[in-house]
Amino acid sequence: MYANIIVDISHEQLDKTFQYLIPFELEDQIQVGMQVNVPFGKGNRMLTGYIVEITNIPEFDVTKIKPITSVVEGKVKVEGRLIQLAAWIRHNYGSTMNQALKTVIPIKESVKQKEKKAVKLIISIEKAKEYLAEFERKHNGARVRFMESLIEDEIIEYGLVTGKLNIAAQTIKSFESLGIIEISIEEYYRNPIKIKPQDEIRNVLNKTQKYITDSIKKDYDDGIRETYLIHGITGSGKTEVYMELIEHVIKQGKQVIMLIPEISLTYQTVIRFYRRFGDRVSIMNSRLSKGERYDQFTRALKGDVDIMIGPRSALFSPFENIGLIVIDEEHEGAYKSETAPKYHARETAIEIARMNNASVILGSATPSLEAYNNALTGKFKLFTLDERAKDSKLPSVYVVDLREELKEGNRSIFSTKLQELMTDRLEKKQQIMLFLNKRGYAGFISCRACGHVMKCPHCDISLTSHNNGKLVCHFCGFDQPMVKKCPKCESKYISGFRAGTQQVEEAVMKMYPEARVLRMDMDTTSKKGGHEKILAAFFNHEADILIGTQMIVKGHDFPNVTLVGILAADMSLYASDYRAAERTFQLLTQAAGRAGRGEIAGEVIIQTYTPEHYSIIAAQNQDYQAFYEQEIMYRTLLNYPPVCNMLLVKLASKDEKALETAVKTMKIGNNIKAGSSETDEIQVIGPVNATLYKANDIYNKVIYIKAVSYELLTKYKDVIEAFAKDNSNFKKISIQFDFNPMNM
Ligand code: ADP
Ligand code: ZN
Ligand code: ZN
């Protein structure tokens, strides 16, 4: 046996491994992640290195491979554990070891240490309040916001002011010249805001919150480690629960990783954690450069922080003693990596917790089917928070049947009911959000008169219309000619819903020329910080109506929004993907949760062609349970995850012919077998052309393998990899694996 070893983990190239022979007497002992002593170079000087891979394939002349000298005694170090984790990721999700290592260990880059600017209030609070009153009189939104923040926190990191708080550099300058603030240069690692400990006003936990925290604390102190799922509606006080438990764990000298979807990492959230935990908190975001990420890594390694908050990649914080991992909004698609290795943060967190003897807390208002299923089977422990923590009421939700609107001659994108309520809110100077659900929209065909959707007779997934005049199933390859009439009611109004956010904006401006409108979509947010700017402007009531795609449903709380209109709920319902209903339910529930976050109760209008669909009924009643029961039945009937596991194998090539040949030689079940009788335990679908068959001159085909056993699928992955490596037909083919894909 041979071991591939990295001798310097801070090296710029992690892929620089050296191969050594594992001496017979060490064979039982050697494991990935261990530190070993090895002779290095011509002079055979002794170095220590980490084992990253164990293999029986020598990479060069066996007579020249030197043996490992000895194992470094003692506990596996943090870096060693990360290497073990990389090996686990490679095994479970498929990638090269190098890709897996680069995912878990950031690469050192020689970057100059940055200085960090901060703004500091240099006048008294009384004086500051006078200024505030003046700015309020002048309705100067940005100045009011800036002043309010300064009164709360006297020192704020410059980047937070310009970024999350959305204050222009000019405004900061004007405050400076008025002698209100001074801009100071702090050392890079200093805390971003100064906390005055007496400032932290803590909410007293309510009965349910207390029950949850007490139960989890007790488990923890009894040495019980679990994965918990907190199913709590938006605003029910989940974050408060996380903070209480985080505090409990760090008091015992352990560290905590807290994952939050990037879009929810708003100024309000960040500040809340700083207030509670001060400079022991560190925040990551995906915009960090390689060098900055490396700095965060060393900071955690040195023990300078206790809590790392961030998106997916924060999971790999090199803490010595991880006690707890929290994943907020665990159902979010962003927790799955889109590049190889395509790991899921939820499962990876559970593995990290297992390696470190830590617990995991998952939280969501609309748990993923996976998590809820695990909670019901007892694999996770379930807690529920079903009331809002503050007195604000849940909104009333109405469903409008667009087929009826059409019958009554209303061809506009706004139903009569929605128009009435919009007029009402504009008169009352309250705010409105209009939400166009375009997620996963892939050109499905539906009847505007009866709501009938063209679906694949084999997969129950929507057919997608193609330019060649055909309707195609992207799952099994079934196709049929485009229809001219609805097969159900014979109406000729059969087509897709084609309105975009821009058309919605035009329609609103035509109908309400006085209203101030903001639009948030890919076009208006492509610039850096673009979406934060729009949200901040809306938050400050610089507009009456915010129109947007799914981007607007998360993050900020808008206390003055009392009406949310969901224009075409069906758009995501018929994406050609078995998760379409789940995603629709999540989006509708979240969008509805935007209404009535303040004192006044809110109303929500869901416009749809299929009011009878269970995901719409469940969203209307805000009934997760009912949704789950229907959805799990559907997954069971058609054998989709979480009832089974599914491996997507994607084959790509520039050479269409070569791809055809390769796919033909594969034959899973005949040529590719992962074991003796295992072929009957799997179901193979495809190969078929991918949704984007030809993209950037690359042709793509996909194969789906379903099996109950995840481990069996990882075996198939290994066998396919080995088959491709030894087969000359695969020279021009690249293969990618995706386990339980989020997007088909
Ligand atoms: P979630 O994370 O479930 O959306 P949060 O923890 O953010 O909920 O709480 C929603 C709001 O209710 C916040 O403004 C929070 O400060 C407040 N809140 C939470 N728990 C309590 C409590 N026990 N008493 C009073 N206010 C609370
Ligand atoms: Zn019809
Ligand atoms: Zn099909």
PDB file of C-alpha atoms and ligand atoms in Angstrom, residues 203-207 209 232-243 272 328-329 385 388-390 557 597, ligand 1:
ATOM      1  CA  ASN A 203     -35.602  39.023  25.272  1.00  0.00           C
ATOM      2  CA  VAL A 204     -36.919  36.743  27.958  1.00  0.00           C
ATOM      3  CA  LEU A 205     -37.591  33.473  26.200  1.00  0.00           C
ATOM      4  CA  ASN A 206     -41.236  32.482  26.004  1.00  0.00           C
ATOM      5  CA  LYS A 207     -42.478  29.118  27.242  1.00  0.00           C
ATOM      6  CA  GLN A 209     -38.532  28.717  23.389  1.00  0.00           C
ATOM      7  CA  GLY A 232     -40.746  27.328  13.459  1.00  0.00           C
ATOM      8  CA  ILE A 233     -42.747  29.803  11.399  1.00  0.00           C
ATOM      9  CA  THR A 234     -40.961  33.006  10.379  1.00  0.00           C
ATOM     10  CA  GLY A 235     -40.677  35.352  13.315  1.00  0.00           C
ATOM     11  CA  SER A 236     -41.312  32.618  15.867  1.00  0.00           C
ATOM     12  CA  GLY A 237     -38.001  33.293  17.590  1.00  0.00           C
ATOM     13  CA  LYS A 238     -35.724  30.610  16.177  1.00  0.00           C
ATOM     14  CA  THR A 239     -32.708  32.909  16.061  1.00  0.00           C
ATOM     15  CA  GLU A 240     -33.261  33.716  19.712  1.00  0.00           C
ATOM     16  CA  VAL A 241     -33.198  29.978  20.442  1.00  0.00           C
ATOM     17  CA  TYR A 242     -29.991  29.487  18.470  1.00  0.00           C
ATOM     18  CA  MET A 243     -28.281  32.305  20.353  1.00  0.00           C
ATOM     19  CA  ARG A 272     -27.718  40.983  16.522  1.00  0.00           C
ATOM     20  CA  ASP A 328     -30.757  28.279   9.642  1.00  0.00           C
ATOM     21  CA  GLU A 329     -33.218  27.952   6.733  1.00  0.00           C
ATOM     22  CA  LEU A 385     -42.579  26.869  17.285  1.00  0.00           C
ATOM     23  CA  ARG A 388     -44.844  34.512  16.260  1.00  0.00           C
ATOM     24  CA  ALA A 389     -42.665  35.698  19.152  1.00  0.00           C
ATOM     25  CA  LYS A 390     -43.912  39.242  19.001  1.00  0.00           C
ATOM     26  CA  ASP A 557     -38.227  42.580   7.467  1.00  0.00           C
ATOM     27  CA  ARG A 597     -44.383  41.983  10.128  1.00  0.00           C
TER      28      ARG A 597
HETATM   29  P1  ADP B   1     -37.039  33.711  13.513  1.00  0.00           P
HETATM   30  O1  ADP B   1     -35.550  33.475  13.540  1.00  0.00           O
HETATM   31  O2  ADP B   1     -37.831  32.487  13.846  1.00  0.00           O
HETATM   32  O3  ADP B   1     -37.532  34.391  12.280  1.00  0.00           O
HETATM   33  P2  ADP B   1     -36.426  35.745  15.510  1.00  0.00           P
HETATM   34  O4  ADP B   1     -35.615  35.048  16.540  1.00  0.00           O
HETATM   35  O5  ADP B   1     -35.706  36.592  14.525  1.00  0.00           O
HETATM   36  O6  ADP B   1     -37.363  34.709  14.722  1.00  0.00           O
HETATM   37  O7  ADP B   1     -37.543  36.595  16.254  1.00  0.00           O
HETATM   38  C1  ADP B   1     -38.465  37.420  15.569  1.00  0.00           C
HETATM   39  C2  ADP B   1     -38.616  38.716  16.328  1.00  0.00           C
HETATM   40  O8  ADP B   1     -39.185  38.451  17.606  1.00  0.00           O
HETATM   41  C3  ADP B   1     -37.296  39.413  16.580  1.00  0.00           C
HETATM   42  O9  ADP B   1     -37.494  40.791  16.462  1.00  0.00           O
HETATM   43  C4  ADP B   1     -36.948  39.026  18.005  1.00  0.00           C
HETATM   44  O10 ADP B   1     -36.171  40.022  18.638  1.00  0.00           O
HETATM   45  C5  ADP B   1     -38.320  38.894  18.641  1.00  0.00           C
HETATM   46  N1  ADP B   1     -38.351  37.901  19.713  1.00  0.00           N
HETATM   47  C6  ADP B   1     -37.886  36.632  19.663  1.00  0.00           C
HETATM   48  N2  ADP B   1     -38.106  36.001  20.826  1.00  0.00           N
HETATM   49  C7  ADP B   1     -38.712  36.892  21.650  1.00  0.00           C
HETATM   50  C8  ADP B   1     -39.194  36.842  22.992  1.00  0.00           C
HETATM   51  N3  ADP B   1     -39.092  35.736  23.727  1.00  0.00           N
HETATM   52  N4  ADP B   1     -39.758  37.962  23.484  1.00  0.00           N
HETATM   53  C9  ADP B   1     -39.876  39.071  22.733  1.00  0.00           C
HETATM   54  N5  ADP B   1     -39.445  39.193  21.489  1.00  0.00           N
HETATM   55  C10 ADP B   1     -38.872  38.114  20.930  1.00  0.00           C
END
